Coordinates of C-alpha atoms in Angstrom, one line a residue:
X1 CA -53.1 9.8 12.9
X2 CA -53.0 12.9 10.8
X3 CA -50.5 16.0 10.5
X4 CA -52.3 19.6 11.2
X5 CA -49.7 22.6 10.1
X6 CA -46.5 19.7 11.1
X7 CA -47.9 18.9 14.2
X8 CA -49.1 15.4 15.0
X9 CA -53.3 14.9 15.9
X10 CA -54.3 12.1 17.2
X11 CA -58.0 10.9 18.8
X12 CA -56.8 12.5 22.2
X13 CA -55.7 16.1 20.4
X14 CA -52.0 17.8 20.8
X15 CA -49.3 15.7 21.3
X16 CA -48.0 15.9 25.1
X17 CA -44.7 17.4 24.1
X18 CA -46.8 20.5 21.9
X19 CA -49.2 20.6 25.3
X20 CA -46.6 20.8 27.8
X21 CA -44.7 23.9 25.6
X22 CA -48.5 25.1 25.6
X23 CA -49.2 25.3 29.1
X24 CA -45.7 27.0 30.5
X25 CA -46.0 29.8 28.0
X26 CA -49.9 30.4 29.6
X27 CA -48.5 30.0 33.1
X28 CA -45.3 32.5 32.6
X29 CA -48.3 35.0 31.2
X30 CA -49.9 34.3 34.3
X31 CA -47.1 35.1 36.6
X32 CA -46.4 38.2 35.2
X33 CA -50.0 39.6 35.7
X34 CA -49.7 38.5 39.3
X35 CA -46.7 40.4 39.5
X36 CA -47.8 43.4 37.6
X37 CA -50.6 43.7 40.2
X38 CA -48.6 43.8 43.1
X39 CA -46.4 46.2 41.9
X40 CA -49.3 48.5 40.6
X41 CA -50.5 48.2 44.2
X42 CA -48.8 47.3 47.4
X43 CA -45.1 47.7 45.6
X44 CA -45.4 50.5 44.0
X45 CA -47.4 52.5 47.1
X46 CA -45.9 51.8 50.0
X47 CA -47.5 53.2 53.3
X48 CA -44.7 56.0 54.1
X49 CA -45.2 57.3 50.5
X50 CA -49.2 57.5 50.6
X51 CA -49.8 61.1 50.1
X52 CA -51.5 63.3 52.6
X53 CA -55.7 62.3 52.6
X54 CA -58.0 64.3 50.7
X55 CA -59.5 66.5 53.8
X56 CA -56.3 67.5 55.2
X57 CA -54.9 68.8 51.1
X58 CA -58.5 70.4 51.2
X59 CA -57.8 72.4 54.6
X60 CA -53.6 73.1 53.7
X61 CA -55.4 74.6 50.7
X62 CA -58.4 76.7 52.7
X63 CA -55.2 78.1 55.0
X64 CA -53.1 79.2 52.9
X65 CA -50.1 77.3 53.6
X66 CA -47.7 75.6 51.2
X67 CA -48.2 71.4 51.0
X68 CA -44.5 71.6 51.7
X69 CA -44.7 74.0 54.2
X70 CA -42.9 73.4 57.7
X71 CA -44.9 72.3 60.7
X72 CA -45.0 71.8 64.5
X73 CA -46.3 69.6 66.9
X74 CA -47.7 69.8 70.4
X75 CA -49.1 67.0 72.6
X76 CA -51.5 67.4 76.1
X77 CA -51.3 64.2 78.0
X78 CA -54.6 64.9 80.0
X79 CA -56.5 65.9 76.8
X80 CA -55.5 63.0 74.9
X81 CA -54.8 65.6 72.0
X82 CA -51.8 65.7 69.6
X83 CA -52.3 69.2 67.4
X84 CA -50.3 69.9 63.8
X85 CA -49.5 73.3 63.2
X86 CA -48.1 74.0 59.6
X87 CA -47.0 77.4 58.5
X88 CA -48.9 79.5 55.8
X89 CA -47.7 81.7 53.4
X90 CA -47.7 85.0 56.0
X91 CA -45.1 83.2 57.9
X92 CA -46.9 82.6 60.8
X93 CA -48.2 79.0 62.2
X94 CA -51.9 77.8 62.4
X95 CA -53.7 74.5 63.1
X96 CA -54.3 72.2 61.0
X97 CA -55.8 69.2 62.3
X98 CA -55.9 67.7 65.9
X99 CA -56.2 64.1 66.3
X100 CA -57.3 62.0 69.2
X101 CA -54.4 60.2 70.7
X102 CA -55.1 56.4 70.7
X103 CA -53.1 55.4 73.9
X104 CA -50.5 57.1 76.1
X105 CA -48.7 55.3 79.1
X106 CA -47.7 56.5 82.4
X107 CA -48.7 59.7 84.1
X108 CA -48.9 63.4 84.2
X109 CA -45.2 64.1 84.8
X110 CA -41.8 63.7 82.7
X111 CA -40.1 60.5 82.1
X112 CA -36.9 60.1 84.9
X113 CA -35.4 56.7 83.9
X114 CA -35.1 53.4 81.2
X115 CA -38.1 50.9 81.8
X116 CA -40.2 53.5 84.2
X117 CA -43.1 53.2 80.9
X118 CA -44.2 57.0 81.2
X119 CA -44.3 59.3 78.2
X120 CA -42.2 62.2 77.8
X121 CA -43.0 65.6 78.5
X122 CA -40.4 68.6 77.6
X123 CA -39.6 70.4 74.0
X124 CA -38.2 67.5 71.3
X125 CA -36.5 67.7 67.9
X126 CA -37.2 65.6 65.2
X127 CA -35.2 65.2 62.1
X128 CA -35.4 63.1 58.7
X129 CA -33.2 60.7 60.3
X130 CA -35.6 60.1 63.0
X131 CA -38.3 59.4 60.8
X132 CA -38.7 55.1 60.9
X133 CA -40.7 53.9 57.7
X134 CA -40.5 50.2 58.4
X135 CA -41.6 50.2 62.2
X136 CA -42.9 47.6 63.8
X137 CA -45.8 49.7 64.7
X138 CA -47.0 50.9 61.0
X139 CA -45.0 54.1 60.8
X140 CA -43.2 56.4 63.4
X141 CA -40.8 58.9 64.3
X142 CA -38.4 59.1 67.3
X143 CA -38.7 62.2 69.7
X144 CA -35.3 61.9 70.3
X145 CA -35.7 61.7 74.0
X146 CA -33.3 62.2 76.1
X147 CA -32.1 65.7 74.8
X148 CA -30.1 68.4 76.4
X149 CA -32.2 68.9 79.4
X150 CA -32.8 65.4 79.9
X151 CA -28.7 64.4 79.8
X152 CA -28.5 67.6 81.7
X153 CA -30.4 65.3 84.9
X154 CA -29.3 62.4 83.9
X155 CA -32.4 60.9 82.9
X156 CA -32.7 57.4 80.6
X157 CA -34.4 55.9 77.9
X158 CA -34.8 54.6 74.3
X159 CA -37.0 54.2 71.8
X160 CA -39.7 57.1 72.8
X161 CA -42.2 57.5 69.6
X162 CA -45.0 58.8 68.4
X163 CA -46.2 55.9 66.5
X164 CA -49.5 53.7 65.0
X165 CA -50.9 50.6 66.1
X166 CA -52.6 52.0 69.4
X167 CA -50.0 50.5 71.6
X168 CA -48.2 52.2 74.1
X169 CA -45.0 51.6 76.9
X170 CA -43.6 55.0 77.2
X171 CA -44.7 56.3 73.7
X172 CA -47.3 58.3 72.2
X173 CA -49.6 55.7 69.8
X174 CA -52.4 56.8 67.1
X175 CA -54.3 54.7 65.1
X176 CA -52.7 53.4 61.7
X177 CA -54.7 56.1 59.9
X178 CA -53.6 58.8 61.7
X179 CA -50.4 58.1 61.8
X180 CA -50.4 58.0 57.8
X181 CA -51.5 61.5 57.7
X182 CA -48.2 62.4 60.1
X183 CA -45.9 60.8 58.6
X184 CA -46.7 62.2 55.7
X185 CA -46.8 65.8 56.4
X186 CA -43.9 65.4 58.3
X187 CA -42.3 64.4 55.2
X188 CA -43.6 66.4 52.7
X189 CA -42.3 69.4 55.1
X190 CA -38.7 67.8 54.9
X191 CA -39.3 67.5 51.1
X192 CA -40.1 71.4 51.2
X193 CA -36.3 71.8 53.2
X194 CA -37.3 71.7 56.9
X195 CA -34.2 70.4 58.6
X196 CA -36.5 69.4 61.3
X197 CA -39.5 69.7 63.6
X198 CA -40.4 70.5 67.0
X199 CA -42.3 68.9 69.4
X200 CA -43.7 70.1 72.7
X201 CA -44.7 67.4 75.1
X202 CA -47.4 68.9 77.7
X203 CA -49.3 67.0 80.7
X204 CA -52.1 69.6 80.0
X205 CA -53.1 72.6 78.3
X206 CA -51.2 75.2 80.4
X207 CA -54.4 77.4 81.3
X208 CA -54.6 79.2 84.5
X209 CA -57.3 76.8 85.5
X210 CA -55.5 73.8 84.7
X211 CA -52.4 75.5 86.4
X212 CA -54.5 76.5 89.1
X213 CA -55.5 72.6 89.2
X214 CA -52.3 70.8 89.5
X215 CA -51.1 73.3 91.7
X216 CA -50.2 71.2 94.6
X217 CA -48.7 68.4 91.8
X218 CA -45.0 67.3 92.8
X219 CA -43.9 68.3 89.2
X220 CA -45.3 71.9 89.2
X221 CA -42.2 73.9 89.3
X222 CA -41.4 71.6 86.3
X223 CA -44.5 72.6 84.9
X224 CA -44.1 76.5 85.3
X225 CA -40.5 76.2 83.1
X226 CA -42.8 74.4 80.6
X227 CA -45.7 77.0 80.6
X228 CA -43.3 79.8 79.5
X229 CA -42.3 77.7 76.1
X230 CA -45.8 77.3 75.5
X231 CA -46.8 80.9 76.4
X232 CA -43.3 81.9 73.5
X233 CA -45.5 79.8 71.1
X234 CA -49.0 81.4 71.6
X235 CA -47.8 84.7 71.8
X236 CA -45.8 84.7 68.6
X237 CA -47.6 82.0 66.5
X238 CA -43.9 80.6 65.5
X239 CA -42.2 77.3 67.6
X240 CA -39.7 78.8 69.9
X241 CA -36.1 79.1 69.4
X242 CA -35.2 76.5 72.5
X243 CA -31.7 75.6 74.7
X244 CA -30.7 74.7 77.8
X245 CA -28.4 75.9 80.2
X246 CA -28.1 75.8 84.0
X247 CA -30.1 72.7 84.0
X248 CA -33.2 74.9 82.6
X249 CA -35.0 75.5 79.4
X250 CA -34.8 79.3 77.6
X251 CA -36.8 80.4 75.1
X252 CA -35.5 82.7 72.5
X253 CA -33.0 83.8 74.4
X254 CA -30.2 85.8 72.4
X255 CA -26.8 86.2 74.3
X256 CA -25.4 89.8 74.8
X257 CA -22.1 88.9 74.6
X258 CA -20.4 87.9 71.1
X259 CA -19.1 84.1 71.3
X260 CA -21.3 83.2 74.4
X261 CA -23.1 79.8 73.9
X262 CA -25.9 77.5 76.0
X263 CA -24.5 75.1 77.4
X264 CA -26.8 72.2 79.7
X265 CA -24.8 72.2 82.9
X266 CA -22.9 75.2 82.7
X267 CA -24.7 78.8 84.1
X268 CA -26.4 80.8 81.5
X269 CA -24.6 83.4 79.9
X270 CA -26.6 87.3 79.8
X271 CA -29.1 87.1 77.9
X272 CA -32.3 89.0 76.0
X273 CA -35.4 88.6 74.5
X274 CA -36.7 89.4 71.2
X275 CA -38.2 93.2 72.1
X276 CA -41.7 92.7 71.1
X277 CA -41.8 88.9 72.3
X278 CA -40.7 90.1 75.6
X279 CA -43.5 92.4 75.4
X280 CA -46.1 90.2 74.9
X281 CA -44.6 87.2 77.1
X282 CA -44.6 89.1 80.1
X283 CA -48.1 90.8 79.5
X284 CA -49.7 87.0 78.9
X285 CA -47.3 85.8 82.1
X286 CA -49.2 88.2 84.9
X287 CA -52.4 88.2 82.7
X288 CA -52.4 84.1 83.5
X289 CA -51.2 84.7 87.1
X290 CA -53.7 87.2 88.3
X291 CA -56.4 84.9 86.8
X292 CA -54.9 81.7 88.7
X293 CA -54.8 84.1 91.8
X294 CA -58.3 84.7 91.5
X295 CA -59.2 80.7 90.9
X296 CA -57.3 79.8 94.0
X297 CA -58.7 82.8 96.0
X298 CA -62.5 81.4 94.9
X299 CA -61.7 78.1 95.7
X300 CA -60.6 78.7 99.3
X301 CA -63.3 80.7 100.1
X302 CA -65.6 77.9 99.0
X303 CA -63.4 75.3 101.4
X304 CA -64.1 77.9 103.8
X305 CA -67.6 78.7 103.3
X306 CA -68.8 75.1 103.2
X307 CA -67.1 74.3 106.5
X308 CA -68.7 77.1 108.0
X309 CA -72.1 75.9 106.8
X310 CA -70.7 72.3 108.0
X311 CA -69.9 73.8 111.4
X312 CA -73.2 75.1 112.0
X313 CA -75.4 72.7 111.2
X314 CA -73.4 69.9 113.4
X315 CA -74.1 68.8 116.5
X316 CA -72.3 65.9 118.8
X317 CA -75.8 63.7 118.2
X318 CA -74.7 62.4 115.0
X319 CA -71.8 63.7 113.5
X320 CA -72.0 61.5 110.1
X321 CA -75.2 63.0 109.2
X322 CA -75.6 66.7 110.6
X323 CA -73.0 68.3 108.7
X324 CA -69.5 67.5 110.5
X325 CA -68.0 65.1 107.9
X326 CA -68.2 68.0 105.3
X327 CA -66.1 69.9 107.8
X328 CA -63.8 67.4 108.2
X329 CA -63.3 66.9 104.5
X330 CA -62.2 70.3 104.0
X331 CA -59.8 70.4 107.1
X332 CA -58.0 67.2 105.6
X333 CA -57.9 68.9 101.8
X334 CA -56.2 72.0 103.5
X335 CA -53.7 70.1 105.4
X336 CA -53.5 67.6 102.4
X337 CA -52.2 70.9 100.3
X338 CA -49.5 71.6 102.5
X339 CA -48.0 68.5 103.8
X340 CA -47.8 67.1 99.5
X341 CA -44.9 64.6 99.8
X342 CA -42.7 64.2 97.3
X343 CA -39.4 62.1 96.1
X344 CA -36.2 63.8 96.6
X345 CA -35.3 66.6 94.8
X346 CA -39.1 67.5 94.1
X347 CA -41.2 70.6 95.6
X348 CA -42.3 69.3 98.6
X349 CA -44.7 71.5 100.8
X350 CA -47.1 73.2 98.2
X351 CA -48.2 76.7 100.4
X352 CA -51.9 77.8 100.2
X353 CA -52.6 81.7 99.5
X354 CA -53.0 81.8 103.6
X355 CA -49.7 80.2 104.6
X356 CA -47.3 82.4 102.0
X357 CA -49.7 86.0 103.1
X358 CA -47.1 87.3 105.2
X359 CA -43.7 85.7 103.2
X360 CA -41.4 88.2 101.3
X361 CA -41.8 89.3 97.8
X362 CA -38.6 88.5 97.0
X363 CA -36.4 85.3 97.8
X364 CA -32.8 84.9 98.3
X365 CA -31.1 84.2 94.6
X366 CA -34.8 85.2 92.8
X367 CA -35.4 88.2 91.0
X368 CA -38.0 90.8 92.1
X369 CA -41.8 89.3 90.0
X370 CA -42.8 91.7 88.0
X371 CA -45.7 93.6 90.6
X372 CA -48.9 92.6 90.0
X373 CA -52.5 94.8 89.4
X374 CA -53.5 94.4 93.1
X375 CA -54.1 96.8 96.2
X376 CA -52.3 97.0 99.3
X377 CA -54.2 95.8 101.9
X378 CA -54.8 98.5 104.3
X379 CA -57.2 97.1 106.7
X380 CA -60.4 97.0 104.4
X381 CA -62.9 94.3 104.2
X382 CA -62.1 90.3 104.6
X383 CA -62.3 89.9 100.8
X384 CA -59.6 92.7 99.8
X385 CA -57.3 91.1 102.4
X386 CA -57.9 87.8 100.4
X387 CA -57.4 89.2 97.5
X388 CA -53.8 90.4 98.4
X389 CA -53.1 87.2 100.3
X390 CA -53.9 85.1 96.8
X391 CA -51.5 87.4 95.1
X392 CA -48.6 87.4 97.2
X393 CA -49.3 83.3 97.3
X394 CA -48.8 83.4 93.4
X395 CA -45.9 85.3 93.3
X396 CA -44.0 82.9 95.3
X397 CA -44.9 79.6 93.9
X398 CA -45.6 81.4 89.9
X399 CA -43.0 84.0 89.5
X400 CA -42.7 85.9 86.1
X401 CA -41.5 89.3 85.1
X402 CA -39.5 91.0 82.6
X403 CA -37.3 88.8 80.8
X404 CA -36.5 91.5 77.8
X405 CA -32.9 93.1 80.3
X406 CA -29.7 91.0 79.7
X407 CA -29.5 88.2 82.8
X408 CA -26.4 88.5 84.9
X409 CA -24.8 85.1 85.1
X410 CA -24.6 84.9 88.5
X411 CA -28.1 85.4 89.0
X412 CA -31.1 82.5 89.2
X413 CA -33.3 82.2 86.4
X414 CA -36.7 84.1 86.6
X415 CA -39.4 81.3 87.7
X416 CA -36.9 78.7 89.1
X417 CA -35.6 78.0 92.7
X418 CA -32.6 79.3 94.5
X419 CA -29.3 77.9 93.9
X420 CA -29.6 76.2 97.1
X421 CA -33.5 75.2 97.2
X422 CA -34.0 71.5 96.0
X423 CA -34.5 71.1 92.0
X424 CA -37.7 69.9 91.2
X425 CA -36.8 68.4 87.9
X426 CA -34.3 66.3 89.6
X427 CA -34.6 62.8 89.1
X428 CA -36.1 61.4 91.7

């Protein structure tokens, strides 16, 4: 045995005291390279700080708009579509990106009650304290449902996201990588001093053919109160100023009288518009009702042209192939339109353009509609006396008019039922 620099050698090396000291030093290096790794990677990244992806700082770029710029949301049920619209230097809001949305759960209509699994639809506000960066379903924010209007008819539930892992019972879910890209422009906008974010909750994109569409729906007087926050936002490019009073959502409404506030349940104080937002609200408003006039108007004279043709080529023989089952089809779709049940408190019998031709313009409690582009009907052909029956149908179940005068309190709200017609946003 030999000495080598004071340590002992022997035939089988180091001695096992000099190896042991040997090997912890080599395994403490190796832990801290482990560690340093994880921290260069999952520690010191963490999912709700990922910055916004490459294409999306590409396009915030290409529009002008501020990374820390506010934004807005808006989400269509029937589409599948939730849209980001971030504000560019000009003040004004334009879209950024749409994404597909992974999963949604119930149906078209607004969420009554705790446990009933549908998504929300109504106008939401999301602030930083809403924002959840360890959920359960990769990351997500609260829509802070139920607000105002929802309290206001006593409606229920927790928990309502917009969140990741493409599951949904009552929420809104994207994929994991979509929801990356929210999050983070979500934050990034309260980094730039947003206080917080809308969102709009539709069942559909509220076009006149869409409207038009869903026109016998239970939930379509719910749906018209909806249409004119939507209409605020794509007439002025900017997220309405929203509150609720009466029961009912206004839209940039300013009160006339100093000290006068919204409150859920209580009637609306007098009110006005915004001058040139009244403007153009009330020109898109009849624009969109003369247009859903005419879809309706087109569509019964179809129902009505195909029976015809049904009519005539039937015969007693053989009823199932001659023609008389089309006929049939279209009497049951007529009737169907005006017999729509609903639960209580919802419209219930959803008038054709014939059954409303000859009902007053104006209704007890309702404000005279604005008066449409259309011609008396003065005895002259079938078509003009369609034509006026379609329109006098739409201003009954679509009103709209001039919302730029200050509202008397005691009178209804433009678009909404009489004081003592049922509510259709009541909870069933």
């Amino acid at each position: 045995m030999t000495r080598v620099f004071g340590h002992r050698w022997g035939t089988s090396g180091w001695s096992t005291s000099c190896k042991s000291g040997i090997l912890s030093k080599l395994a403490m290096v190796a832990l801290v390279g482990v560690l340093a790794g994880c921290q260069a990677g999952e520690f010191a990244d963490p999912k709700h700080m990922r910055p916004v992806s490459a294409s999306l700082q590409r396009e915030i770029k290409a529009q002008d708009m501020e990374k820390t710029s506010p934004i807005f949301v808006r989400i269509f049920k029937e589409e599948s579509e939730l849209e980001i619209w971030k504000q560019k230097r000009s003040g004004k809001y334009a879209l950024l990106e749409t994404f597909d949305i992974c999963k949604w759960s119930g149906e078209l209509g607004p969420k009554f009650k705790e446990g009933d699994r549908q998504a929300p639809e109504g106008f939401y506000t999301v602030t930083p304290g809403l924002m959840n960066p360890n959920s359960s379903y990769y990351l997500s924010f609260n829509l802070g449902y139920p607000n105002a209007f929802d309290r206001a008819h006593d409606r229920t539930g927790s928990h309502l996201m917009v969140h990741g892992a493409c599951s949904s019972a009552g929420c809104y879910a994207m994929t994991d990588e979509q929801m990356a890209d929210i999050y983070a422009l979500a934050r990034d906008s309260f980094k730039g001093g947003q206080r917080d974010f809308q969102v709009q909750a539709f069942p559909f994109r509220m076009t006149p053919e869409n409207m038009a569409r869903h026109r016998d729906n239970k939930h379509f007087e719910f749906w018209q109160m909806l249409k004119k926050g939507y209409d605020h936002f794509e007439v002025a490019q900017v997220p309405p100023k929203i509150d609720v009073c009466d029961g009912q959502y206004v839209f940039n409404a300013q009160p006339t009288e100093p000290g006068a506030r919204f409150a859920p349940r209580a009637t609306c104080p007098q009110y006005e518009l915004p001058p040139g937002i009244a403007m153009a609200f009330n020109r898109k408003q009849q624009s969109d009702a003369e247009a859903m006039a005419k879809i309706i108007l087109a569509e019964e004279q179809r129902e009505r042209r195909n029976a015809a043709i049904a009519a005539f080529f039937g015969s007693d023989e053989d009823n199932s192939t001659n023609g008389t089952a089309p006929a049939a089809t279209a009497t049951r779709t007529a009737t169907a339109r005006q017999t729509t049940t609903a639960p209580t408190g919802e419209r219930q019998n959803a008038p054709t353009p014939t059954a409303v031709a000859s009902a007053p313009a104006e209704s007890a409690g309702q404000v005279e509609p604005l008066a449409l582009n259309a011609q008396p009907n003065t005895g002259g052909t079938e078509n003009e006396d369609e034509d006026s029956r379609a329109f006098g149908f739409f201003k009954r179940i679509f009103p709209f008019g001039s919302e730029d005068a200050p509202r008397q309190a005691n009178v209804a709200q433009i678009g909404t039922p009489a004081p003592d017609a049922p509510r259709p946003i009541a909870k069933p």
